[in-house]
Short mmCIF file of C-alpha atoms in Angstrom, two decimals:
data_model
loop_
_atom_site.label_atom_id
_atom_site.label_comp_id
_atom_site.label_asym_id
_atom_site.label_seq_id
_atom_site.Cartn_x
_atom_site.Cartn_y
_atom_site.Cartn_z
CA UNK A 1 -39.78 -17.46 -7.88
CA UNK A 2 -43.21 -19.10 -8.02
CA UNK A 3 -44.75 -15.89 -6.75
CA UNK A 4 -43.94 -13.84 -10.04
CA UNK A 5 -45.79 -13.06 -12.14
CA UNK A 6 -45.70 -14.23 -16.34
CA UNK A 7 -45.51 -10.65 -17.30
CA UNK A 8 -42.73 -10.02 -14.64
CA UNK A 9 -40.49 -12.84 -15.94
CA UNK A 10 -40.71 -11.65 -19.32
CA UNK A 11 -39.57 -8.21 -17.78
CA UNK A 12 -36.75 -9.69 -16.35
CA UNK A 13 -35.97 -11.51 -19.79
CA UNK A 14 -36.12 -8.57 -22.03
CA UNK A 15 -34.82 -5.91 -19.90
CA UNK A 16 -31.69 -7.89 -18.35
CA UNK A 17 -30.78 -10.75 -20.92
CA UNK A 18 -31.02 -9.08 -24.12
CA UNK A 19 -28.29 -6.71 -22.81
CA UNK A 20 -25.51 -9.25 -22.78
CA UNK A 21 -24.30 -10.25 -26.33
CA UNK A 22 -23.83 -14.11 -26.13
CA UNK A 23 -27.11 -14.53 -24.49
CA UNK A 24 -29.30 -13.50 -27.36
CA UNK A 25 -29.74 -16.51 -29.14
CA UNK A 26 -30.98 -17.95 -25.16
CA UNK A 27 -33.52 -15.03 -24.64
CA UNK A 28 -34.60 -15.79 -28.40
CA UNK A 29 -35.30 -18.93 -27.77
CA UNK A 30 -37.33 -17.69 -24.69
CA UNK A 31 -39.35 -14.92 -25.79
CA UNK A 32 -40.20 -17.35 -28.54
CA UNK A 33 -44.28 -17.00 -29.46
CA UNK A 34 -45.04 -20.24 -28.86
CA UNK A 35 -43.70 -20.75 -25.72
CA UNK A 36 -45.84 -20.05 -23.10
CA UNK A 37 -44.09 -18.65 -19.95
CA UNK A 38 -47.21 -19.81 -17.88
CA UNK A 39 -45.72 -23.18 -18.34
CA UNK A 40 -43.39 -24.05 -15.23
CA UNK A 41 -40.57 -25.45 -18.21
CA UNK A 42 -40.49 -21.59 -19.18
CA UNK A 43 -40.44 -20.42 -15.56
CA UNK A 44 -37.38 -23.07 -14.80
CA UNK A 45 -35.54 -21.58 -18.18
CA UNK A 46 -36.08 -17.87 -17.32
CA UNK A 47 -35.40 -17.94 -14.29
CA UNK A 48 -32.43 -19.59 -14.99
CA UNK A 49 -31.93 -17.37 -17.75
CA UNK A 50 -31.94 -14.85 -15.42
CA UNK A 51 -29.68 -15.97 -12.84
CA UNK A 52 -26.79 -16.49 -15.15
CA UNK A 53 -27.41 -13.11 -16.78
CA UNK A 54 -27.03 -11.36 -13.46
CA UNK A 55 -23.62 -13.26 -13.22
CA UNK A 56 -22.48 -12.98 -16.32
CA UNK A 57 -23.23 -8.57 -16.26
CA UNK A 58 -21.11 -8.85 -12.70
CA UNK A 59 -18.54 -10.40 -14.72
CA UNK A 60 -18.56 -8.14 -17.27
CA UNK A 61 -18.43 -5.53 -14.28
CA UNK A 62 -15.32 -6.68 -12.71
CA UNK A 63 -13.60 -7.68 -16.19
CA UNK A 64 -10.05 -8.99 -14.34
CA UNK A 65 -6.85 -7.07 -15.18
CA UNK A 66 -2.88 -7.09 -13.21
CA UNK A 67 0.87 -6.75 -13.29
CA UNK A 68 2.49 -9.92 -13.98
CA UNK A 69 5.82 -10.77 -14.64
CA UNK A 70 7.49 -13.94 -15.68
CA UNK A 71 10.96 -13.95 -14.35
CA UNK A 72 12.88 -11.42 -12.46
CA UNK A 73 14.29 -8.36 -14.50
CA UNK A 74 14.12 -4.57 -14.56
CA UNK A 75 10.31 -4.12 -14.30
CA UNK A 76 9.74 -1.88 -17.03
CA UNK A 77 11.67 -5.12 -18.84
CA UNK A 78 9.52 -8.20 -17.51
CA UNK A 79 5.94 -6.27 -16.41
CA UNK A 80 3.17 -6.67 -17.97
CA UNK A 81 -0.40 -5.41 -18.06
CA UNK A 82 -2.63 -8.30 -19.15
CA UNK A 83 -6.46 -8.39 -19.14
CA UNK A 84 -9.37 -10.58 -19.63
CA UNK A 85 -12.68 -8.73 -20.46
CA UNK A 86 -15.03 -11.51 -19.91
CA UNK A 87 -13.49 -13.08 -16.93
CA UNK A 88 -13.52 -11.26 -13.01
CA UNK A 89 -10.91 -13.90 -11.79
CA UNK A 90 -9.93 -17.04 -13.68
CA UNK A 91 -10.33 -19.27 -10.20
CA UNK A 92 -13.97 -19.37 -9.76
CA UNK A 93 -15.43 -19.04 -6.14
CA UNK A 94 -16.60 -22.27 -6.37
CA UNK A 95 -13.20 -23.85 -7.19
CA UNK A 96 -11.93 -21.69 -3.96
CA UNK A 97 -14.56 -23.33 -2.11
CA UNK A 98 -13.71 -26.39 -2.59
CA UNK A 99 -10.29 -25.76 -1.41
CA UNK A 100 -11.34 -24.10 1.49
CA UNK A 101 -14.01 -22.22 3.40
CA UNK A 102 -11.88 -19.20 4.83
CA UNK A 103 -11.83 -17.24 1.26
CA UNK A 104 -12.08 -13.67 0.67
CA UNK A 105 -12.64 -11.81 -2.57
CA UNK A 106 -11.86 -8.30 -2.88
CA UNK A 107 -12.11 -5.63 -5.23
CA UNK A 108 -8.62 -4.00 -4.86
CA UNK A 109 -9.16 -0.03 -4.74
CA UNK A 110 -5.61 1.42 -4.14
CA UNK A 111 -2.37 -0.18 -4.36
CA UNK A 112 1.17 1.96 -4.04
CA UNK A 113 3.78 1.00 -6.13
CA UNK A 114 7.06 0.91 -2.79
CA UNK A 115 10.80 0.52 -3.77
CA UNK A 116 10.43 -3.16 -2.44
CA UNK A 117 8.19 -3.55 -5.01
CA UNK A 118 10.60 -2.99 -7.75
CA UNK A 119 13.59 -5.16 -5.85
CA UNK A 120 11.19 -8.08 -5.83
CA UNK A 121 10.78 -7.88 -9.66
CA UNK A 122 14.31 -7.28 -9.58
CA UNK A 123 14.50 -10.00 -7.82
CA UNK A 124 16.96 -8.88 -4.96
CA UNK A 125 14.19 -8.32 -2.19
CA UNK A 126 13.38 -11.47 -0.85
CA UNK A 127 10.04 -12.53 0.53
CA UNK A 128 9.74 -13.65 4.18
CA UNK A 129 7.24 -16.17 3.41
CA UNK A 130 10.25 -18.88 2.41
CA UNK A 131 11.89 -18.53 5.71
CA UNK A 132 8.78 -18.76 8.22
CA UNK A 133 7.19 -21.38 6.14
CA UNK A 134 4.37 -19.34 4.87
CA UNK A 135 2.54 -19.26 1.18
CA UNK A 136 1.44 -16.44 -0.67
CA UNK A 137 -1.34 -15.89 -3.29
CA UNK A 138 0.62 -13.60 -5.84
CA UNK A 139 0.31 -16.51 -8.88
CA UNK A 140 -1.52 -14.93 -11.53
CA UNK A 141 -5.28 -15.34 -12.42
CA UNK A 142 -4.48 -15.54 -16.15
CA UNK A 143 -1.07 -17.93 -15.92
CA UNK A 144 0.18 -19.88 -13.02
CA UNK A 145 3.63 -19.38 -14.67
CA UNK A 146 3.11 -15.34 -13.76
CA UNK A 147 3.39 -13.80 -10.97
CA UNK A 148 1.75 -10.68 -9.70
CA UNK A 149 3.39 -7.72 -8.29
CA UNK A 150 2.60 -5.14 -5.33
CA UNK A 151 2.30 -6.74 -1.54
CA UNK A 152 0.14 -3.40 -0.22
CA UNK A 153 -3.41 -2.07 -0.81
CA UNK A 154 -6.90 -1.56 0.45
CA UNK A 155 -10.25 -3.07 -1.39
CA UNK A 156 -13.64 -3.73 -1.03
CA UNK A 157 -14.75 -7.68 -0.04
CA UNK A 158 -17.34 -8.77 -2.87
CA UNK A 159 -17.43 -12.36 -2.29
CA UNK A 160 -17.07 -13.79 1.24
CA UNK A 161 -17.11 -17.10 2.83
CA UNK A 162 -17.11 -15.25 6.66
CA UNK A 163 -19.63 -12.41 5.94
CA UNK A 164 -19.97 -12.02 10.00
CA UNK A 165 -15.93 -11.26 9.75
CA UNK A 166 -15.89 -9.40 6.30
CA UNK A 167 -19.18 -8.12 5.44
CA UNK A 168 -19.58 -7.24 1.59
CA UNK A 169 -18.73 -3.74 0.57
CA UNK A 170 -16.50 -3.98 3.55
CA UNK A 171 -13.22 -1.68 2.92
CA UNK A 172 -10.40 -3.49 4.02
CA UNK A 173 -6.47 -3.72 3.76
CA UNK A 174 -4.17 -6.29 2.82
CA UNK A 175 -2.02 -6.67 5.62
CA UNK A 176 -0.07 -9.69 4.48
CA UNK A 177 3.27 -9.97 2.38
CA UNK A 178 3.24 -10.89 -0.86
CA UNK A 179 -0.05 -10.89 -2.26
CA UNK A 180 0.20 -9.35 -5.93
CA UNK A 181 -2.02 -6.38 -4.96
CA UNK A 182 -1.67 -5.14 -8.69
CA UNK A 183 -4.83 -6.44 -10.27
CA UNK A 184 -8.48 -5.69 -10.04
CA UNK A 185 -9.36 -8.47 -8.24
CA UNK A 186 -7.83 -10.70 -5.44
CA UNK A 187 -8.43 -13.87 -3.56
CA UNK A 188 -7.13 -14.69 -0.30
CA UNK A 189 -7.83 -15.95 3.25
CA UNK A 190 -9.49 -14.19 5.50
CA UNK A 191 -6.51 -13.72 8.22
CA UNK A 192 -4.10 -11.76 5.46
CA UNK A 193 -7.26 -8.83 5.62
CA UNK A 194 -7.81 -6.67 7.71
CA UNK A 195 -11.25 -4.54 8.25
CA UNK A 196 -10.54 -1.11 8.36
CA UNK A 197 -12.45 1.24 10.86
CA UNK A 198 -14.37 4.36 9.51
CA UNK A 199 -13.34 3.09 6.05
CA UNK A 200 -15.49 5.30 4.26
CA UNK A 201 -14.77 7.91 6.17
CA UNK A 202 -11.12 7.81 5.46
CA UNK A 203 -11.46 7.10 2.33
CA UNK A 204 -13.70 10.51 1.17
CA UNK A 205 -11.38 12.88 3.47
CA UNK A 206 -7.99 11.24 1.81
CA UNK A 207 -9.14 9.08 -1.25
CA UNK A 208 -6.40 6.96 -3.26
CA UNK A 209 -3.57 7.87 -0.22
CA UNK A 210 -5.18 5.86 2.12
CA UNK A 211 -3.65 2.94 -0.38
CA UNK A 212 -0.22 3.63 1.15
CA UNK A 213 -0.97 4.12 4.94
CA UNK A 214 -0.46 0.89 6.05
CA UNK A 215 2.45 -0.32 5.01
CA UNK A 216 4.33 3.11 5.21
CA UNK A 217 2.23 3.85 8.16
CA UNK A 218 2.61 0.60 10.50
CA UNK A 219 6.54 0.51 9.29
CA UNK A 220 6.67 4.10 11.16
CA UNK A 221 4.53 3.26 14.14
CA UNK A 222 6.55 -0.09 14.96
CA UNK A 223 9.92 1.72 14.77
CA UNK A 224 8.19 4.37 17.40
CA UNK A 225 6.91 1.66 19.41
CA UNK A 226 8.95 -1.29 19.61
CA UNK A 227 12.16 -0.51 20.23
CA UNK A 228 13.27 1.80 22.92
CA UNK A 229 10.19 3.91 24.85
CA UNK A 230 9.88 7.69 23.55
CA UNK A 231 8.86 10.36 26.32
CA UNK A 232 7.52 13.47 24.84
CA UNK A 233 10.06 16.48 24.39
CA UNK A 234 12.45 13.36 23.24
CA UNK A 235 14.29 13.83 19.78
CA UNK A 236 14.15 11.82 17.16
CA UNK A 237 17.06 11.65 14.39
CA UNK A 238 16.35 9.97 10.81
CA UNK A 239 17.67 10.39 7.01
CA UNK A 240 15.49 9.96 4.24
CA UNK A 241 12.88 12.05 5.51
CA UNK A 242 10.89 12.83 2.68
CA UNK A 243 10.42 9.07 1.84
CA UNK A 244 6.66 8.16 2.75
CA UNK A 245 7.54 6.34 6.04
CA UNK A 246 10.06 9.66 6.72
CA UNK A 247 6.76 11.54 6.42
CA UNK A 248 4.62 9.29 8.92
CA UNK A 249 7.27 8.89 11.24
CA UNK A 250 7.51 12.79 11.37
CA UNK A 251 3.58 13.08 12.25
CA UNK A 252 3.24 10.39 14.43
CA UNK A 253 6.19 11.13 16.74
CA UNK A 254 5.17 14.51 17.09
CA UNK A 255 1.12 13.62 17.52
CA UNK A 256 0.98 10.51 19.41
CA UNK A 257 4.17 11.08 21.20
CA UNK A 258 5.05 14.65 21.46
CA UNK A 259 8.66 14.22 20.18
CA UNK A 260 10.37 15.91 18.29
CA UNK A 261 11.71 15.18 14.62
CA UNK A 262 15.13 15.74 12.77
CA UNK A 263 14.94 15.00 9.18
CA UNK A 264 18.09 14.61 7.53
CA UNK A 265 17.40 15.13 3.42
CA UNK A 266 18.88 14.92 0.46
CA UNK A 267 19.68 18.79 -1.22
CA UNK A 268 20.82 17.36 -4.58
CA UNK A 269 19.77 19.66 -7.49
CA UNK A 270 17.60 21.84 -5.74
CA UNK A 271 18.30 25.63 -5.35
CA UNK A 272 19.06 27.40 -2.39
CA UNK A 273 14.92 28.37 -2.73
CA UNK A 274 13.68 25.09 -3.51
CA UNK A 275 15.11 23.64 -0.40
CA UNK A 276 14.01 26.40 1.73
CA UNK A 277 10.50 25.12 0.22
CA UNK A 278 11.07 21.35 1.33
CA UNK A 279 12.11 22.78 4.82
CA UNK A 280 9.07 24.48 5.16
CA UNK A 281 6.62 22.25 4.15
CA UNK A 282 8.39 19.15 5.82
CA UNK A 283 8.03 21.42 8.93
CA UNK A 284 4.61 22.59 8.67
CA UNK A 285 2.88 19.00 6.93
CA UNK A 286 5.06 16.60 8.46
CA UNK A 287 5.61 18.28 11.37
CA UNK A 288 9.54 18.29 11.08
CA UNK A 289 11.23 19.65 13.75
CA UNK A 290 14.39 20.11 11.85
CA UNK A 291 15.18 19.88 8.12
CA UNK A 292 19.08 19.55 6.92
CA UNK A 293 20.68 19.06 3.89
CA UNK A 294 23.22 15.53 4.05
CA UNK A 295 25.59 17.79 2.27
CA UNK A 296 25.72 19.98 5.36
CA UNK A 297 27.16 17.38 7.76
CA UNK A 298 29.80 15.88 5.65
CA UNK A 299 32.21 17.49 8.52
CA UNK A 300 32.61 17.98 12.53
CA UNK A 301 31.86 21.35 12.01
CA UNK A 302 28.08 20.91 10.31
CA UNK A 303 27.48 18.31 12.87
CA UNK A 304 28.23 20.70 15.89
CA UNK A 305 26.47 23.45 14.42
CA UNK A 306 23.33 20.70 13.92
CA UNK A 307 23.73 19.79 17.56
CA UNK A 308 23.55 23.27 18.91
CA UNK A 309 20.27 23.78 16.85
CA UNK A 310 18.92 20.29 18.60
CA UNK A 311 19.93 21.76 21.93
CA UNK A 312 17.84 25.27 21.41
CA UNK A 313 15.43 23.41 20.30
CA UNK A 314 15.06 21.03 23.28
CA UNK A 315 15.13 23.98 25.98
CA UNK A 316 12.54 25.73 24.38
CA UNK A 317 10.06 22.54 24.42
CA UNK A 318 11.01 20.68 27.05
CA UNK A 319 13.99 20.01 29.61
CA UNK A 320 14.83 16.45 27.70
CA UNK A 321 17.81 16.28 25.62
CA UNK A 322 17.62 12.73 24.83
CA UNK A 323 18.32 11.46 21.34
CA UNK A 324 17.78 7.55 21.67
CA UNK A 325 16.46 6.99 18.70
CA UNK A 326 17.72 7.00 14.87
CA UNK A 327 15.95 6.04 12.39
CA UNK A 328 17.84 5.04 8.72
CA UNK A 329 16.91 3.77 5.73
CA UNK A 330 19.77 5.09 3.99
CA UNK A 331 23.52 3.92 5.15
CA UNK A 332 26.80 4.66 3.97
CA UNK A 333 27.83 8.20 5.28
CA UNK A 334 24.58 9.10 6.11
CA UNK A 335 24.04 6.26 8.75
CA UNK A 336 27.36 7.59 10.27
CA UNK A 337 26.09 10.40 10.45
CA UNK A 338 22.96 9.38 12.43
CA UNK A 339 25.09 7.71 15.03
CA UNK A 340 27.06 10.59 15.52
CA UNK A 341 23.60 12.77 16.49
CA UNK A 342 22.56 9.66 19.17
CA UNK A 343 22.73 9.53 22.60
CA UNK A 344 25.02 6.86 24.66
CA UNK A 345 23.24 3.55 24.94
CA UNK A 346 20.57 4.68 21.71
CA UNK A 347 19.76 2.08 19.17
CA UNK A 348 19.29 2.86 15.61
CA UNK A 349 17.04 0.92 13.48
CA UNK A 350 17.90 0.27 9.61
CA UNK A 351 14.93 -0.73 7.78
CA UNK A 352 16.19 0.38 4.44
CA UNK A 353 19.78 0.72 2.28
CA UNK A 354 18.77 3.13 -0.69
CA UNK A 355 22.48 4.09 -1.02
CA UNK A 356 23.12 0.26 -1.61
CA UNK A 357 26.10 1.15 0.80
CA UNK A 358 26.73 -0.71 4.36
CA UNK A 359 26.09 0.35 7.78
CA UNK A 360 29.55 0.88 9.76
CA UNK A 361 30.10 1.64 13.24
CA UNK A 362 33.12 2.68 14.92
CA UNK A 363 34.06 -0.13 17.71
CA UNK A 364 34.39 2.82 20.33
CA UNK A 365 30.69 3.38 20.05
CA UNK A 366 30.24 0.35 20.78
CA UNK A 367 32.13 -0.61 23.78
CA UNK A 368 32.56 2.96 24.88
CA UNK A 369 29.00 4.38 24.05
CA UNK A 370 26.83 0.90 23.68
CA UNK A 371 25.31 2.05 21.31
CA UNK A 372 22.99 -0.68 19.71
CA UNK A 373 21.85 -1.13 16.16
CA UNK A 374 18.66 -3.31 15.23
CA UNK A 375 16.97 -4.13 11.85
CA UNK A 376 13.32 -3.37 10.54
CA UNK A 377 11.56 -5.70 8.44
CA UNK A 378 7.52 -4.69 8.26
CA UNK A 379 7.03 -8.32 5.94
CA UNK A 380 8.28 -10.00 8.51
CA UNK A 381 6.33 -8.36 11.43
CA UNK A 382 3.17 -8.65 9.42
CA UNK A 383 3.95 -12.69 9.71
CA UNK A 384 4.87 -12.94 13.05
CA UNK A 385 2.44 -11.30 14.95
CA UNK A 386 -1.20 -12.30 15.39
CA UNK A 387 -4.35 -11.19 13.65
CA UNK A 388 -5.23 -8.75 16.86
CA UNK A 389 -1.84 -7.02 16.82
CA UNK A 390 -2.52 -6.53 12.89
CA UNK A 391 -5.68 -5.20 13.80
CA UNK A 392 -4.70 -2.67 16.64
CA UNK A 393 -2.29 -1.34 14.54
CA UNK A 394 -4.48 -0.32 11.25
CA UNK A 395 -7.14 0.88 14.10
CA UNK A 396 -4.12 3.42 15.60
CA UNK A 397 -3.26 4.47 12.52
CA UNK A 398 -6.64 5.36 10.92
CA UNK A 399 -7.75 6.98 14.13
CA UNK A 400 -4.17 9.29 13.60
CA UNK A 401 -5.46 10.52 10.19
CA UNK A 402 -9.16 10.63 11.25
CA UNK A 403 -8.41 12.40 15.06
CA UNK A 404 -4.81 14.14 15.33
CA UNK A 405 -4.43 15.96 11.99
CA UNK A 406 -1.70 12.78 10.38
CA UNK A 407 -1.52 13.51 6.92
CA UNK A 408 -1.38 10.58 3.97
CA UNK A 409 2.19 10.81 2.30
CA UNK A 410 2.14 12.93 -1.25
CA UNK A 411 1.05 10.92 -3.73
CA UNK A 412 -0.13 10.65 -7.28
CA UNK A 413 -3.08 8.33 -8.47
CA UNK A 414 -2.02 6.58 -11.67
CA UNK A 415 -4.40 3.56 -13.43
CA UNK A 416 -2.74 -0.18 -13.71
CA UNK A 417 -2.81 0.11 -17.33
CA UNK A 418 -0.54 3.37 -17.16
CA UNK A 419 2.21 1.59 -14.98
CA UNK A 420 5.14 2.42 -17.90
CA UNK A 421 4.62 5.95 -16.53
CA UNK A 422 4.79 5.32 -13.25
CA UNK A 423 8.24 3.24 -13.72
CA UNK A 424 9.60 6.37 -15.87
CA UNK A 425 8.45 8.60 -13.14
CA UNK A 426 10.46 6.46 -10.26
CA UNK A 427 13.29 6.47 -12.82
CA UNK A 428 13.41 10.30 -13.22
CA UNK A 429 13.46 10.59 -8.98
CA UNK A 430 16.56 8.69 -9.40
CA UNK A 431 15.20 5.86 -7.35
CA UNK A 432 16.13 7.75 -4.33
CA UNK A 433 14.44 7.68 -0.87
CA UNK A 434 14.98 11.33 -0.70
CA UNK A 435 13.33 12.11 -4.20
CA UNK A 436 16.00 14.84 -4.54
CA UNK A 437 15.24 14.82 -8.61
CA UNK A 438 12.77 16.91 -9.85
CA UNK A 439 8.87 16.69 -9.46
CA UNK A 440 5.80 18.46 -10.60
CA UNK A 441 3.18 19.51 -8.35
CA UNK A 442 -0.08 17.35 -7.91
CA UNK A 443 -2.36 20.93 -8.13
CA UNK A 444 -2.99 19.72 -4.15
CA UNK A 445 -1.10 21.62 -2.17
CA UNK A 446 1.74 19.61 -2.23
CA UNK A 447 5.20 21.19 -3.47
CA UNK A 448 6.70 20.82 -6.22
CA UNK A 449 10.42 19.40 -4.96
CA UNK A 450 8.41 16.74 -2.66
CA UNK A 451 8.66 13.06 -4.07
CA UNK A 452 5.07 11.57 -4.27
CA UNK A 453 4.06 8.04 -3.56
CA UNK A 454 2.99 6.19 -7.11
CA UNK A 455 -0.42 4.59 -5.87
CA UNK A 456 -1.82 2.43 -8.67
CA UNK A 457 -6.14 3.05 -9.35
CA UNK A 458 -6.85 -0.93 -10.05
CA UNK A 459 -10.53 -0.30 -11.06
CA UNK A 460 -10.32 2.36 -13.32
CA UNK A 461 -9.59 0.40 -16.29
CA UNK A 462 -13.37 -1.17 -15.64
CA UNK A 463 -14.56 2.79 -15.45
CA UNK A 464 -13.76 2.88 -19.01
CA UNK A 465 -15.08 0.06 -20.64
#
């Protein structure tokens, strides 16, 4: 500071501090004639002057908005989208410091709004943070009595307390339970991030989808990977299969494991050409082996015929016939119906229950078949496993999208302020994993009768002030 010059701290006075309202009456005071900026008093007060304007128009910048709720309800009952224009997060950096030295701040980019999302306002999803003795950052920046929604979303670091870790202007994704995602601005410790590779790459060739890749992404992949080992030309049977994770697992099984997929779907409304439309695209973009309709297998005669299509299908690939691996996120009927498709000694995984209707199994599969069933909980995995393992996994599934042609699930961008919209557009899909209500098209390529992931934009609201 001592090396500028008068005349260049009397630029910095009138072109920066005059442009933020409540600091008029300060650069008043120091463009005042009599004061001489020569004078190392009016160096000390411009330069301070200075300093607190560049703040304050950061501030102004990242003016803090979220989703809050108070108590558990139907969202579009107990959400709200509160703002404070003069304020980028009510807990200062410096109070964070103080508390500890391991704090991130991030811009939050992209956050998707997931049915878990909606149970946890609902209040019938639980968070594993209670059970494993972990803590979670979701309390609202404008009232600790609030909490803020959304638990998935990628960001840019702004303020760091690691910047050999998290660089600024770093893209990275929150990898961690529970965080309130839905706001413009979010604090948390450096080991619930993680960096993501080629982020700007990813991020110009697939924009606000690469919000929903992680969650929906490393759900897929763990299903693929942790439970029984897949051989390529093996099949692969799951319901919901237009459902974002129905989509990844599709794509990865067939490009990082050369397997092959059967998605079982919802028909519902659509006509005998719509679904031919779903079938084709869930073939050709998600790389669906198979589509059926659930309304097709409701007897033993749609389930042979399915079977016999499964069997063509695996002599023209490959010799392998094995099915040990189902995938449902459905139950009721249609989890019956998976375990009739799956080999002796296969393991299905449940990882969702959009029917709201238990998983049953017949003891003779069972004792006669051993056939095993296993649960899926991504929260919980996110907890249990290390930092590294967190890691590997965004780096396999960005290199997918980047290298082997994975595509981000359908989705539509909509702002935080606009989330009423969003709700009433979940609400017309019927809340279904399958989407089988109706949908318009994005003007992207993506059909019409395919349900699209809700990803919230959590800066735009700053865009238009």
């Amino acid at each position: 500071a001592t090396q500028t010059t008068n005349r260049e701290y009397m630029a910095l006075a009138t072109t920066k501090v005059i442009q933020v309202p409540h600091l008029r009456k300060q650069t008043s005071m120091l463009l005042h004639p009599h004061l001489k900026p020569s004078s190392s008093f009016a160096r000390r007060r411009l330069v301070a002057a200075f300093v607190g304007t560049q703040r304050a128009l950061q501030i102004r910048q990242r003016s803090y908005h979220e989703l809050s709720y108070a108590q558990n309800g139907e969202p579009r009952d107990v959400l709200r989208f509160r703002s404070d224009p003069y304020s980028a997060d009510a807990r200062s950096f410096s109070d964070r410091d103080r508390r500890a030295n391991d704090t991130v701040v991030v811009d939050m980019k992209y956050a998707p709004l997931n049915p878990a999302d909606i149970n946890t306002i609902q209040g019938r999803y639980p968070l594993p943070h209670a059970s494993l003795g972990k803590d979670t950052t979701a309390t609202s920046s404008l009232d600790p009595g609030h909490r803020v929604a959304g638990s998935e979303g990628i960001g840019r670091v702004v303020e760091t307390s690691s910047p050999d870790d998290y660089p600024l202007d770093t893209l990275v994704a929150i990898c961690y339970p529970g965080q309130g995602t839905f706001r413009s601005t979010l604090s948390v410790p450096k080991d619930r991030l993680i960096c993501i590779p080629r982020g700007e790459e990813l991020l110009q060739r697939h924009g606000a989808g690469a919000g929903c890749l992680y969650q929906l992404g490393g759900t897929a992949l763990r299903m693929l990977t942790d439970f029984v080992p897949i051989q390529a030309g093996d099949i692969i049977v799951q319901n919901g299969g237009t459902s974002g994770v129905g989509v990844m697992v599709s794509q990865l099984a067939s490009s990082l494991f050369g397997a092959q997929v059967i998605s079982i779907v919802r028909r519902g409304e659509r006509n005998a050409q719509q679904f031919k439309s779903l079938q084709a695209y869930l073939c050709t973009h998600a790389k669906a082996a198979i589509v059926v309709a659930e309304e097709d297998l409701t007897d033993r005669e749609g389930i042979h015929k399915l079977r016999e299509q499964m069997s063509q299908l695996s002599s023209s690939t490959s010799p392998s016939t094995n099915v040990p691996l189902a995938l449902n996120c459905i139950g009721g009927p249609s989890a019956k119906n998976l375990l009739r498709l799956l080999d002796p000694h296969g393991t299905m995984v449940t990882y969702g229950g959009m029917s709201m209707q238990p998983v049953s199994v017949a003891t003779s599969q069972f004792i006669f078949q051993d056939q095993r069933l296993r649960g899926y909980w991504h929260g919980r995995w996110l907890l249990q496993n290390s930092l590294d393992q967190r890691q590997t996994m965004v780096d396999e599934i960005t290199n997918a999208v980047l290298d082997s042609g994975v595509q981000c699930p359908p989705h539509e961008c909509v702002p935080l302020a606009e989330f009423e919209q969003a709700l009433r557009r979940m609400d017309s899909n019927g809340h279904d994993e399958d989407g089988s209500g109706g949908d318009s098209g994005d003007g992207n390529g993506v059909d019409a009768n395919i349900r699209r992931k809700i990803i919230f934009d959590c800066q735009e609201q700053l865009d238009r002030s």
